[in-house]
Short mmCIF file of C-alpha atoms and ligand atoms in Angstrom, two decimals:
data_model
loop_
_atom_site.label_atom_id
_atom_site.label_comp_id
_atom_site.label_asym_id
_atom_site.label_seq_id
_atom_site.Cartn_x
_atom_site.Cartn_y
_atom_site.Cartn_z
CA UNK A 1098 129.41 110.32 82.13
CA UNK A 1099 130.27 108.57 78.86
CA UNK A 1100 127.88 105.68 78.88
CA UNK A 1101 124.64 107.64 79.40
CA UNK A 1102 123.08 108.10 75.95
CA UNK A 1103 121.59 111.38 74.75
CA UNK A 1104 118.70 109.46 73.18
CA UNK A 1105 117.01 106.42 74.70
CA UNK A 1106 115.16 104.00 72.45
CA UNK A 1107 113.08 100.86 72.80
CA UNK A 1108 114.94 97.56 72.73
CA UNK A 1109 113.01 95.11 70.59
CA UNK A 1110 114.22 91.78 69.19
CA UNK A 1111 117.79 92.55 70.18
CA UNK A 1112 118.18 96.03 68.75
CA UNK A 1113 117.34 99.65 69.46
CA UNK A 1114 114.09 100.82 67.87
CA UNK A 1115 113.21 104.48 67.31
CA UNK A 1116 109.89 106.12 68.02
CA UNK A 1117 108.16 109.08 66.31
CA UNK A 1118 107.91 111.01 69.50
CA UNK A 1119 110.28 111.74 72.42
CA UNK A 1120 110.08 113.30 75.89
CA UNK A 1121 112.83 114.78 78.05
CA UNK A 1122 114.35 112.93 80.99
CA UNK A 1123 115.52 115.52 83.52
CA UNK A 1124 118.32 114.85 86.00
CA UNK A 1125 116.56 115.34 89.36
CA UNK A 1126 119.79 116.45 91.02
CA UNK A 1127 120.57 119.40 88.70
CA UNK A 1128 117.39 119.93 86.61
CA UNK A 1129 119.34 119.54 83.34
CA UNK A 1130 118.10 117.38 80.49
CA UNK A 1131 119.77 113.97 80.57
CA UNK A 1132 118.26 112.49 77.43
CA UNK A 1133 115.37 112.38 74.99
CA UNK A 1134 113.34 109.25 75.61
CA UNK A 1135 111.15 107.41 73.11
CA UNK A 1136 107.46 108.01 73.79
CA UNK A 1137 106.12 104.65 72.68
CA UNK A 1138 102.69 104.03 71.23
CA UNK A 1139 100.37 101.06 70.80
CA UNK A 1140 102.03 99.91 67.56
CA UNK A 1141 105.42 99.84 69.28
CA UNK A 1142 103.96 97.95 72.25
CA UNK A 1143 102.52 95.38 69.81
CA UNK A 1144 105.89 95.10 68.03
CA UNK A 1145 107.62 94.31 71.33
CA UNK A 1146 104.99 91.74 72.34
CA UNK A 1147 105.32 90.12 68.89
CA UNK A 1148 109.08 89.73 69.41
CA UNK A 1149 108.45 88.11 72.79
CA UNK A 1150 105.81 85.78 71.31
CA UNK A 1151 108.10 84.73 68.45
CA UNK A 1152 110.98 83.88 70.78
CA UNK A 1153 108.86 82.02 73.33
CA UNK A 1154 108.89 78.40 72.13
CA UNK A 1155 112.67 78.15 71.83
CA UNK A 1156 113.42 79.75 75.19
CA UNK A 1157 110.65 77.87 77.02
CA UNK A 1158 111.96 74.65 75.48
CA UNK A 1159 115.42 74.97 77.01
CA UNK A 1160 116.24 73.28 80.31
CA UNK A 1161 116.28 75.29 83.51
CA UNK A 1162 120.00 74.56 83.73
CA UNK A 1163 120.67 76.06 80.30
CA UNK A 1164 118.68 79.16 81.18
CA UNK A 1165 120.49 79.47 84.53
CA UNK A 1166 123.79 79.47 82.62
CA UNK A 1167 122.68 82.56 80.69
CA UNK A 1168 121.73 84.19 84.00
CA UNK A 1169 125.14 83.30 85.43
CA UNK A 1170 126.93 84.92 82.49
CA UNK A 1171 124.76 88.05 82.80
CA UNK A 1172 125.60 88.32 86.52
CA UNK A 1173 129.32 88.05 85.70
CA UNK A 1174 128.95 90.96 83.27
CA UNK A 1175 126.97 93.06 85.74
CA UNK A 1176 129.70 92.49 88.32
CA UNK A 1177 132.32 93.61 85.80
CA UNK A 1178 130.33 96.73 84.88
CA UNK A 1179 129.00 97.48 88.35
CA UNK A 1180 130.37 101.01 88.29
CA UNK A 1181 128.77 101.85 84.95
CA UNK A 1182 125.34 100.73 86.16
CA UNK A 1183 125.81 102.61 89.45
CA UNK A 1184 126.49 105.80 87.51
CA UNK A 1185 123.34 105.34 85.43
CA UNK A 1186 121.20 104.72 88.52
CA UNK A 1187 122.76 107.67 90.39
CA UNK A 1188 122.05 110.00 87.46
CA UNK A 1189 118.51 108.85 86.80
CA UNK A 1190 117.43 108.62 90.43
CA UNK A 1191 119.36 111.69 91.67
CA UNK A 1192 121.34 110.00 94.43
CA UNK A 1193 124.96 109.44 95.39
CA UNK A 1194 127.01 106.89 93.49
CA UNK A 1195 127.70 105.11 96.76
CA UNK A 1196 123.96 104.76 97.37
CA UNK A 1197 123.50 103.40 93.86
CA UNK A 1198 126.33 100.89 94.32
CA UNK A 1199 124.55 99.39 97.32
CA UNK A 1200 121.53 98.84 95.12
CA UNK A 1201 123.58 97.19 92.36
CA UNK A 1202 125.03 94.79 94.92
CA UNK A 1203 121.48 93.88 95.96
CA UNK A 1204 120.57 93.31 92.30
CA UNK A 1205 123.58 91.02 91.83
CA UNK A 1206 122.70 89.02 94.95
CA UNK A 1207 119.16 88.61 93.66
CA UNK A 1208 120.49 87.34 90.31
CA UNK A 1209 122.82 84.88 92.02
CA UNK A 1210 119.98 83.48 94.12
CA UNK A 1211 117.90 82.65 91.04
CA UNK A 1212 120.82 81.51 88.86
CA UNK A 1213 121.73 78.97 91.56
CA UNK A 1214 118.41 77.19 90.98
CA UNK A 1215 119.54 74.79 88.28
CA UNK A 1216 116.46 72.60 88.06
CA UNK A 1217 112.83 72.50 89.12
CA UNK A 1218 112.28 69.18 90.83
CA UNK A 1219 108.83 67.82 90.01
CA UNK A 1220 106.67 66.92 92.99
CA UNK A 1221 105.75 63.23 92.98
CA UNK A 1222 102.28 62.43 94.27
CA UNK A 1223 100.70 59.09 94.95
CA UNK A 1224 97.47 58.43 93.09
CA UNK A 1225 94.51 56.80 94.79
CA UNK A 1226 93.83 54.97 91.53
CA UNK A 1227 95.70 51.78 90.67
CA UNK A 1228 98.39 51.79 88.00
CA UNK A 1229 98.67 55.52 87.75
CA UNK A 1230 101.80 57.59 88.35
CA UNK A 1231 101.31 61.23 89.18
CA UNK A 1232 103.52 64.31 89.32
CA UNK A 1233 103.43 68.10 89.30
CA UNK A 1234 105.78 69.96 86.94
CA UNK A 1235 106.46 73.63 86.46
CA UNK A 1236 105.84 75.20 83.07
CA UNK A 1237 106.50 78.83 82.03
CA UNK A 1238 103.68 81.30 82.71
CA UNK A 1239 104.01 82.53 79.09
CA UNK A 1240 104.65 85.89 77.48
CA UNK A 1241 104.65 88.53 80.17
CA UNK A 1242 104.84 92.23 80.85
CA UNK A 1243 107.02 93.58 83.65
CA UNK A 1244 106.13 97.06 84.91
CA UNK A 1245 108.54 98.77 87.29
CA UNK A 1246 108.52 101.83 89.58
CA UNK A 1247 111.18 104.55 89.50
CA UNK A 1248 112.68 103.86 92.91
CA UNK A 1249 115.56 101.37 93.16
CA UNK A 1250 115.45 100.89 89.40
CA UNK A 1251 118.25 98.30 89.10
CA UNK A 1252 117.07 96.15 91.99
CA UNK A 1253 113.52 96.51 90.68
CA UNK A 1254 114.45 95.12 87.27
CA UNK A 1255 116.55 92.34 88.86
CA UNK A 1256 113.70 91.18 91.11
CA UNK A 1257 111.55 90.53 88.06
CA UNK A 1258 113.85 89.65 85.19
CA UNK A 1259 115.89 86.88 86.87
CA UNK A 1260 112.95 84.72 88.02
CA UNK A 1261 110.94 85.51 84.87
CA UNK A 1262 113.71 84.30 82.56
CA UNK A 1263 114.70 81.35 84.73
CA UNK A 1264 111.13 80.05 84.49
CA UNK A 1265 111.27 80.13 80.68
CA UNK A 1266 109.09 83.15 80.01
CA UNK A 1267 109.70 85.81 77.42
CA UNK A 1268 108.98 89.35 78.55
CA UNK A 1269 108.48 92.98 77.65
CA UNK A 1270 109.71 95.34 80.34
CA UNK A 1271 107.96 98.71 80.52
CA UNK A 1272 110.67 101.14 81.68
CA UNK A 1273 109.63 103.83 84.09
CA UNK A 1274 109.43 107.31 82.51
CA UNK A 1275 111.87 108.62 85.15
CA UNK A 1276 114.43 105.80 85.00
CA UNK A 1277 114.38 104.90 81.32
CA UNK A 1278 117.87 103.56 80.61
CA UNK A 1279 118.34 100.96 83.35
CA UNK A 1280 116.11 98.38 81.64
CA UNK A 1281 117.83 98.79 78.26
CA UNK A 1282 121.20 98.46 79.96
CA UNK A 1283 120.09 95.14 81.46
CA UNK A 1284 118.74 93.93 78.11
CA UNK A 1285 122.06 94.71 76.42
CA UNK A 1286 123.92 92.82 79.15
CA UNK A 1287 121.67 89.80 78.66
CA UNK A 1288 122.28 89.89 74.90
CA UNK A 1289 126.03 89.87 75.58
CA UNK A 1290 125.44 86.92 77.93
CA UNK A 1291 123.88 84.95 75.07
CA UNK A 1292 120.16 85.49 75.66
CA UNK A 1293 118.36 84.96 72.33
CA UNK A 1294 116.96 88.15 70.77
CA UNK A 1295 113.31 88.82 71.53
CA UNK A 1296 113.29 87.00 74.88
CA UNK A 1297 113.78 90.25 76.81
CA UNK A 1298 112.36 93.37 75.17
CA UNK A 1299 112.13 96.84 76.66
CA UNK A 1300 109.79 99.69 75.78
CA UNK A 1301 109.82 103.34 76.79
CA UNK A 1302 107.00 105.77 77.26
CA UNK A 1303 104.15 107.03 79.35
CA UNK A 1304 102.22 104.60 81.57
CA UNK A 1305 98.64 105.29 80.44
CA UNK A 1306 99.85 105.17 76.79
CA UNK A 1307 102.28 102.33 76.10
CA UNK A 1308 101.83 100.70 79.53
CA UNK A 1309 98.09 100.45 78.98
CA UNK A 1310 98.63 99.13 75.43
CA UNK A 1311 100.86 96.34 76.76
CA UNK A 1312 98.36 95.39 79.44
CA UNK A 1313 95.58 95.23 76.85
CA UNK A 1314 97.53 93.14 74.35
CA UNK A 1315 95.68 89.80 74.03
CA UNK A 1316 98.95 87.85 73.64
CA UNK A 1317 100.12 88.85 77.12
CA UNK A 1318 99.62 86.02 79.60
CA UNK A 1319 100.90 87.58 82.81
CA UNK A 1320 101.75 90.97 84.25
CA UNK A 1321 104.15 91.62 87.10
CA UNK A 1322 103.56 95.13 88.35
CA UNK A 1323 105.32 97.14 91.06
CA UNK A 1324 104.11 100.70 91.54
CA UNK A 1325 101.31 102.71 93.07
CA UNK A 1326 98.04 101.16 94.21
CA UNK A 1327 96.11 103.40 91.81
CA UNK A 1328 97.99 102.10 88.77
CA UNK A 1329 97.81 98.54 90.11
CA UNK A 1330 94.05 98.78 90.30
CA UNK A 1331 93.85 100.24 86.74
CA UNK A 1332 95.94 97.30 85.47
CA UNK A 1333 93.73 94.74 87.21
CA UNK A 1334 90.64 96.31 85.60
CA UNK A 1335 92.22 96.54 82.15
CA UNK A 1336 93.23 92.87 82.17
CA UNK A 1337 90.26 91.40 84.06
CA UNK A 1338 88.22 90.29 81.07
CA UNK A 1339 91.07 88.13 79.81
CA UNK A 1340 91.70 86.71 83.31
CA UNK A 1341 95.41 87.49 83.03
CA UNK A 1342 97.61 86.48 85.96
CA UNK A 1343 98.63 89.75 87.63
CA UNK A 1344 101.01 90.33 90.51
CA UNK A 1345 100.62 93.68 92.24
CA UNK A 1346 103.30 94.97 94.60
CA UNK A 1347 102.31 98.47 95.64
CA UNK A 1348 102.57 101.14 98.26
CA UNK A 1349 102.93 101.36 102.00
CA UNK A 1350 102.09 103.60 104.95
CA UNK A 1351 104.43 101.76 107.24
CA UNK A 1352 104.29 102.26 111.02
CA UNK A 1353 107.05 102.07 113.59
CA UNK A 1354 105.89 101.60 117.18
CA UNK A 1355 108.20 102.82 119.93
CA UNK A 1356 107.40 101.34 123.36
CA UNK A 1357 108.29 102.71 126.76
CA UNK A 1358 110.84 99.94 127.27
CA UNK A 1359 112.58 100.48 123.90
CA UNK A 1360 116.29 101.11 123.58
CA UNK A 1361 115.70 104.71 122.57
CA UNK A 1362 119.01 105.19 120.76
CA UNK A 1363 118.24 102.19 118.60
CA UNK A 1364 114.65 103.33 118.08
CA UNK A 1365 115.71 106.84 117.03
CA UNK A 1366 118.37 105.51 114.64
CA UNK A 1367 115.94 102.98 113.13
CA UNK A 1368 113.09 105.46 112.76
CA UNK A 1369 115.29 108.14 111.16
CA UNK A 1370 116.86 105.70 108.76
CA UNK A 1371 113.49 104.15 107.79
CA UNK A 1372 111.83 107.55 107.31
CA UNK A 1373 114.51 109.14 105.14
CA UNK A 1374 115.93 106.23 103.14
CA UNK A 1375 115.92 107.31 99.48
CA UNK A 1376 114.14 110.53 100.53
CA UNK A 1377 111.21 108.38 101.64
CA UNK A 1378 110.84 107.06 98.09
CA UNK A 1379 110.69 103.39 99.09
CA UNK A 1380 107.62 101.24 99.48
CA UNK A 1381 108.95 99.98 102.81
CA UNK A 1382 110.03 103.38 104.19
CA UNK A 1383 108.39 104.35 107.49
CA UNK A 1384 105.95 107.26 107.50
CA UNK A 1385 104.04 106.80 110.77
CA UNK A 1386 106.14 106.87 113.94
CA UNK A 1387 103.88 105.88 116.82
CA UNK A 1388 105.34 106.58 120.26
CA UNK A 1389 103.80 105.85 123.67
CA UNK A 1390 103.36 108.96 125.79
CA UNK A 1391 105.80 107.94 128.57
CA UNK A 1392 108.74 108.36 126.18
CA UNK A 1393 107.20 110.62 123.52
CA UNK A 1394 108.95 113.86 124.49
CA UNK A 1395 112.33 112.23 124.96
CA UNK A 1396 112.05 110.29 121.70
CA UNK A 1397 110.93 113.41 119.83
CA UNK A 1398 113.87 115.44 121.14
CA UNK A 1399 116.46 112.86 120.04
CA UNK A 1400 114.65 112.14 116.78
CA UNK A 1401 114.67 115.82 115.80
CA UNK A 1402 118.31 116.20 116.83
CA UNK A 1403 119.26 113.34 114.55
CA UNK A 1404 117.06 114.57 111.70
CA UNK A 1405 118.83 117.93 111.83
CA UNK A 1406 122.17 116.21 111.17
CA UNK A 1407 120.96 114.59 107.92
CA UNK A 1408 122.83 115.58 104.77
CA UNK A 1409 120.86 115.95 101.57
CA UNK A 1410 122.44 115.81 98.12
CA UNK A 1411 124.41 113.50 95.83
CA UNK A 1412 127.76 113.51 97.63
CA UNK A 1413 128.76 110.07 98.91
CA UNK A 1414 128.22 111.12 102.51
CA UNK A 1415 124.65 112.34 101.84
CA UNK A 1416 121.88 110.55 103.69
CA UNK A 1417 119.43 111.01 100.87
CA UNK A 1418 119.12 112.55 97.44
CA UNK A 1419 116.57 114.19 95.21
CA UNK A 1420 112.87 113.68 94.64
CA UNK A 1421 112.51 112.04 91.26
CA UNK A 1422 110.82 114.93 89.44
CA UNK A 1423 109.45 118.42 89.95
CA UNK A 1424 105.79 117.33 89.89
CA UNK A 1425 106.30 114.79 92.65
CA UNK A 1426 108.35 117.26 94.70
CA UNK A 1427 105.52 119.76 94.49
CA UNK A 1428 102.96 117.10 95.45
CA UNK A 1429 104.98 116.24 98.59
CA UNK A 1430 105.27 119.91 99.58
CA UNK A 1431 101.53 120.37 98.97
CA UNK A 1432 100.72 117.34 101.14
CA UNK A 1433 102.72 118.91 104.01
CA UNK A 1434 101.06 122.30 103.50
CA UNK A 1435 97.63 120.65 103.46
CA UNK A 1436 98.31 118.82 106.74
CA UNK A 1437 99.51 122.02 108.39
CA UNK A 1438 96.41 123.88 107.16
CA UNK A 1439 94.30 121.21 108.90
CA UNK A 1440 96.10 121.67 112.22
CA UNK A 1441 99.34 119.66 112.06
CA UNK A 1442 102.48 121.12 113.62
CA UNK A 1443 105.55 121.34 111.42
CA UNK A 1444 108.53 120.38 113.61
CA UNK A 1445 111.12 120.91 110.87
CA UNK A 1446 111.52 121.16 107.09
CA UNK A 1447 108.48 121.48 104.87
CA UNK A 1448 110.37 123.30 102.17
CA UNK A 1449 112.47 122.83 99.09
CA UNK A 1450 116.20 123.27 99.61
CA UNK A 1451 117.76 126.27 97.95
CA UNK A 1452 119.85 124.17 95.62
CA UNK A 1453 119.59 123.25 91.99
CA UNK A 1454 117.66 119.99 91.87
CA UNK A 1455 114.49 118.66 93.44
CA UNK A 1456 115.62 118.36 97.05
CA UNK A 1457 113.29 118.56 100.06
CA UNK A 1458 114.52 119.37 103.56
CA UNK A 1459 113.99 116.61 106.14
CA UNK A 1460 110.45 117.22 107.33
CA UNK A 1461 108.70 116.04 110.50
CA UNK A 1462 105.07 116.62 111.51
CA UNK A 1463 103.09 115.97 114.67
CA UNK A 1464 99.57 116.63 115.90
CA UNK A 1465 97.99 114.85 112.93
CA UNK A 1466 94.71 112.96 113.32
CA UNK A 1467 94.72 109.25 112.42
CA UNK A 1468 92.16 109.89 109.66
CA UNK A 1469 93.80 112.98 108.23
CA UNK A 1470 94.70 112.65 104.56
CA UNK A 1471 98.43 112.61 105.35
CA UNK A 1472 97.88 109.72 107.80
CA UNK A 1473 96.04 107.63 105.18
CA UNK A 1474 97.78 108.33 101.86
CA UNK A 1475 101.27 107.42 100.73
CA UNK A 1476 103.32 110.63 100.41
CA UNK A 1477 106.49 108.92 99.15
CA UNK A 1478 108.75 111.67 100.46
CA UNK A 1479 110.99 112.56 103.44
CA UNK A 1480 107.99 113.34 105.63
CA UNK A 1481 107.41 111.17 108.72
CA UNK A 1482 104.60 111.99 111.15
CA UNK A 1483 104.99 111.47 114.92
CA UNK A 1484 101.90 110.19 116.77
CA UNK A 1485 101.54 110.25 120.56
CA UNK A 1486 99.52 107.32 121.95
CA UNK A 1487 98.51 106.31 125.48
CA UNK A 1488 99.80 102.74 125.50
CA UNK A 1489 100.67 99.61 123.52
CA UNK A 1490 96.98 98.84 122.83
CA UNK A 1491 96.42 102.20 121.17
CA UNK A 1492 99.73 101.88 119.33
CA UNK A 1493 98.77 98.54 117.75
CA UNK A 1494 95.31 99.82 116.84
CA UNK A 1495 96.79 102.88 115.14
CA UNK A 1496 99.52 100.84 113.44
CA UNK A 1497 96.84 98.60 111.91
CA UNK A 1498 94.64 101.59 111.00
CA UNK A 1499 95.63 101.81 107.34
CA UNK A 1500 94.43 100.56 103.98
CA UNK A 1501 98.08 99.79 103.23
CA UNK A 1502 99.51 96.72 104.95
CA UNK A 1503 103.07 96.31 103.77
CA UNK A 1504 105.74 96.62 106.47
CA UNK A 1505 105.85 97.49 110.17
CA UNK A 1506 108.32 97.60 113.05
CA UNK A 1507 108.35 97.73 116.82
CA UNK A 1508 111.08 98.86 119.14
CA UNK A 1509 110.82 97.12 122.52
CA UNK A 1510 113.02 95.13 124.88
CA UNK A 1511 110.07 92.94 125.86
CA UNK A 1512 109.91 89.62 124.08
CA UNK A 1513 106.25 89.27 125.08
CA UNK A 1514 105.29 92.63 123.63
CA UNK A 1515 107.23 91.89 120.44
CA UNK A 1516 105.43 88.56 120.01
CA UNK A 1517 102.08 90.22 120.68
CA UNK A 1518 102.83 92.84 118.01
CA UNK A 1519 103.88 90.16 115.51
CA UNK A 1520 100.63 88.30 116.14
CA UNK A 1521 98.34 91.30 115.87
CA UNK A 1522 99.79 93.17 112.89
CA UNK A 1523 97.91 92.49 109.65
CA UNK A 1524 100.83 93.16 107.29
CA UNK A 1525 103.31 91.41 105.02
CA UNK A 1526 106.43 92.26 107.06
CA UNK A 1527 107.08 92.74 110.78
CA UNK A 1528 110.47 93.75 112.12
CA UNK A 1529 111.50 93.88 115.76
CA UNK A 1530 114.14 96.44 116.73
CA UNK A 1531 115.01 97.18 113.10
CA UNK A 1532 113.82 99.59 110.38
CA UNK A 1533 110.81 98.74 108.20
CA UNK A 1534 112.86 98.36 105.00
CA UNK A 1535 115.58 95.98 103.84
CA UNK A 1536 115.13 92.64 102.16
CA UNK A 1537 117.11 89.60 101.15
CA UNK A 1538 116.90 87.71 97.86
CA UNK A 1539 115.75 84.42 99.37
CA UNK A 1540 113.01 86.08 101.42
CA UNK A 1541 109.60 86.74 99.84
CA UNK A 1542 108.30 90.28 100.23
CA UNK A 1543 104.85 91.80 99.76
CA UNK A 1544 101.79 93.12 101.51
CA UNK A 1545 98.06 92.88 102.07
CA UNK A 1546 95.23 95.33 101.43
CA UNK A 1547 96.21 98.17 99.08
CA UNK A 1548 99.83 97.02 99.29
CA UNK A 1549 99.47 93.98 97.09
CA UNK A 1550 97.28 91.17 95.84
CA UNK A 1551 98.98 88.22 97.49
CA UNK A 1552 101.88 87.24 95.22
CA UNK A 1553 105.39 87.40 96.59
CA UNK A 1554 108.76 88.31 95.06
CA UNK A 1555 111.64 87.37 95.33
CA UNK A 1556 112.56 84.08 97.07
CA UNK A 1557 111.49 80.68 95.74
CA UNK A 1558 107.91 81.93 96.12
CA UNK A 1559 108.52 84.13 93.05
CA UNK A 1560 108.65 80.91 91.00
CA UNK A 1561 104.98 80.36 91.85
CA UNK A 1562 104.11 83.54 90.00
CA UNK A 1563 106.46 83.14 87.05
CA UNK A 1564 105.53 79.53 86.37
CA UNK A 1565 102.36 77.44 86.27
CA UNK A 1566 101.92 73.99 87.69
CA UNK A 1567 101.07 71.18 85.30
CA UNK A 1568 99.50 68.03 86.70
CA UNK A 1569 100.76 64.97 84.83
CA UNK A 1570 99.49 61.41 85.22
CA UNK A 1571 100.52 58.28 83.39
CA UNK A 1572 98.21 55.27 83.37
CA UNK A 1573 99.89 51.97 82.69
CA UNK A 1574 98.42 48.49 82.43
CA UNK A 1575 100.42 47.01 85.25
CA UNK A 1576 101.62 43.95 83.25
CA UNK A 1577 105.03 43.57 81.69
P1 NAD B 1894 103.28 104.43 89.27
O1 NAD B 1894 102.11 103.57 89.56
O2 NAD B 1894 103.08 105.87 89.01
O3 NAD B 1894 104.10 103.86 88.03
C1 NAD B 1894 104.60 102.55 88.01
C2 NAD B 1894 104.71 102.08 86.58
O4 NAD B 1894 103.40 101.90 86.04
C3 NAD B 1894 105.42 103.05 85.66
O5 NAD B 1894 106.33 102.33 84.86
C4 NAD B 1894 104.31 103.65 84.84
O6 NAD B 1894 104.73 104.05 83.58
C5 NAD B 1894 103.36 102.49 84.75
N1 NAD B 1894 101.95 102.85 84.46
C6 NAD B 1894 101.29 103.96 84.83
N2 NAD B 1894 100.01 103.92 84.39
C7 NAD B 1894 99.86 102.74 83.74
C8 NAD B 1894 98.78 102.09 83.08
N3 NAD B 1894 97.56 102.66 83.00
N4 NAD B 1894 98.98 100.87 82.54
C9 NAD B 1894 100.18 100.27 82.63
N5 NAD B 1894 101.25 100.84 83.23
C10 NAD B 1894 101.10 102.05 83.79
O7 NAD B 1894 104.26 104.20 90.50
P2 NAD B 1894 105.51 105.08 90.87
O8 NAD B 1894 105.02 106.25 91.61
O9 NAD B 1894 106.36 105.27 89.73
O10 NAD B 1894 106.27 104.12 91.90
C11 NAD B 1894 106.21 104.32 93.25
C12 NAD B 1894 105.16 103.41 93.86
O11 NAD B 1894 105.64 102.07 93.78
C13 NAD B 1894 104.92 103.67 95.31
O12 NAD B 1894 103.55 103.55 95.58
C14 NAD B 1894 105.70 102.56 96.00
O13 NAD B 1894 105.25 102.26 97.29
C15 NAD B 1894 105.52 101.44 95.04
N6 NAD B 1894 106.56 100.41 95.20
C16 NAD B 1894 106.22 99.20 95.72
C17 NAD B 1894 107.18 98.22 95.93
C18 NAD B 1894 106.81 96.89 96.50
O14 NAD B 1894 107.59 95.95 96.36
N7 NAD B 1894 105.66 96.73 97.13
C19 NAD B 1894 108.51 98.47 95.56
C20 NAD B 1894 108.82 99.71 95.03
C21 NAD B 1894 107.84 100.67 94.85
#
């Protein structure tokens, strides 16, 4: 591909900035080096934050409408260059171009949702005091850091950058080590769309190095983080003393409950799709398939039949692609081996495919205890576990038995049972007769427990994170 660079730099104050050190980005689908990537350090983090600080007043001072116009122009350019971005995502993430195109379309829709918000109407309140007018206005949250995961890299950047810029913030995006070019590509598009230099900066490098330096920078006023719970917790600790506003969107251990009265074809299709989407590398992928005993054997038979038809690779008809890097592939295989050594039954897969690239065969386990490590930790791979339960009561209890509380689904034809499940699940998302993943730009997404700390992106609720309310009152003397 022509547009993928052999060297990837930081993007600071509207231009590429070199580093002293570089690391290799490997294509997960063929194990070849794609590029050398800048390995940023604290000085480079500070340089990027400085650019964002210096550009803040002018950008924050523009009207929402003017900022939305820049967003509109950027969306037009992304639409024009949709194919180029899809190729970058497909290469970095190790998936089919068709799969990547679906993600770009989601990113564009997200941009359009935010660009359509042309003004923030103040809320008018009535004061209990005489001769006082009162209103609430939105103001930018400040200079922020956006930290993204490797999965769905284009949609991940879009979810953060569009609301962050619309609200008048200036930001430094920390690219993921495994998907380094997507953020720079977006920043270049925004420059072409007329975004002033410095408003959107991008740095490259290793999380505990440049990521940590950004989080510790005293000029940073907010941090929007999507990634693992472990990193989220480290970021909260590192920024706690300065009381920085931090949004954490992290992992999931999402259950699907299959009831005796479920449409089994629909349940099998939904559970397979939710378990293997992006090779299980999605926060909202399903990893715990909880089936009541009356239909367990029948469900398992059809589930395994469908799993065996899955195609793995980067061809457009593939169901899923590669694991993002060799280390993570090995960790997934080790997690499966560990579960089997503790008594789990491997129903299929459990091995690396004999292909170039980091591909794992579709894997299914059963006979795992609810407190086994593989039941409690996020594997982030194509490895669902089937659980046999007595009845609905046990299914709900097991579904809720997790420190992660992101998404969940139930397959049932009973409206009463569906409503009961909705009421009793302590999670951020409940779906009835549909997979655990899939979101829309106007709908806020997020979880409880280890899955997040209460903020929501996208939807209008994202504006509550990326802006701060200002209470304004005007006292007048009441005489003309
Ligand atoms: P990760 O935590 O390993 O890395 C995420 C980002 O944090 C990377 O850019 C990394 O460089 C950076 N980072 C690492 N250490 C840091 C530190 N000390 N300070 C600052 N930054 C640091 O996550 P990952 O494995 O790359 O991403 C997958 C995870 O993201 C999964 O847990 C998945 O469930 C989660 N995720 C959640 C959502 C959601 O919306 N809830 C969406 C996508 C992914």
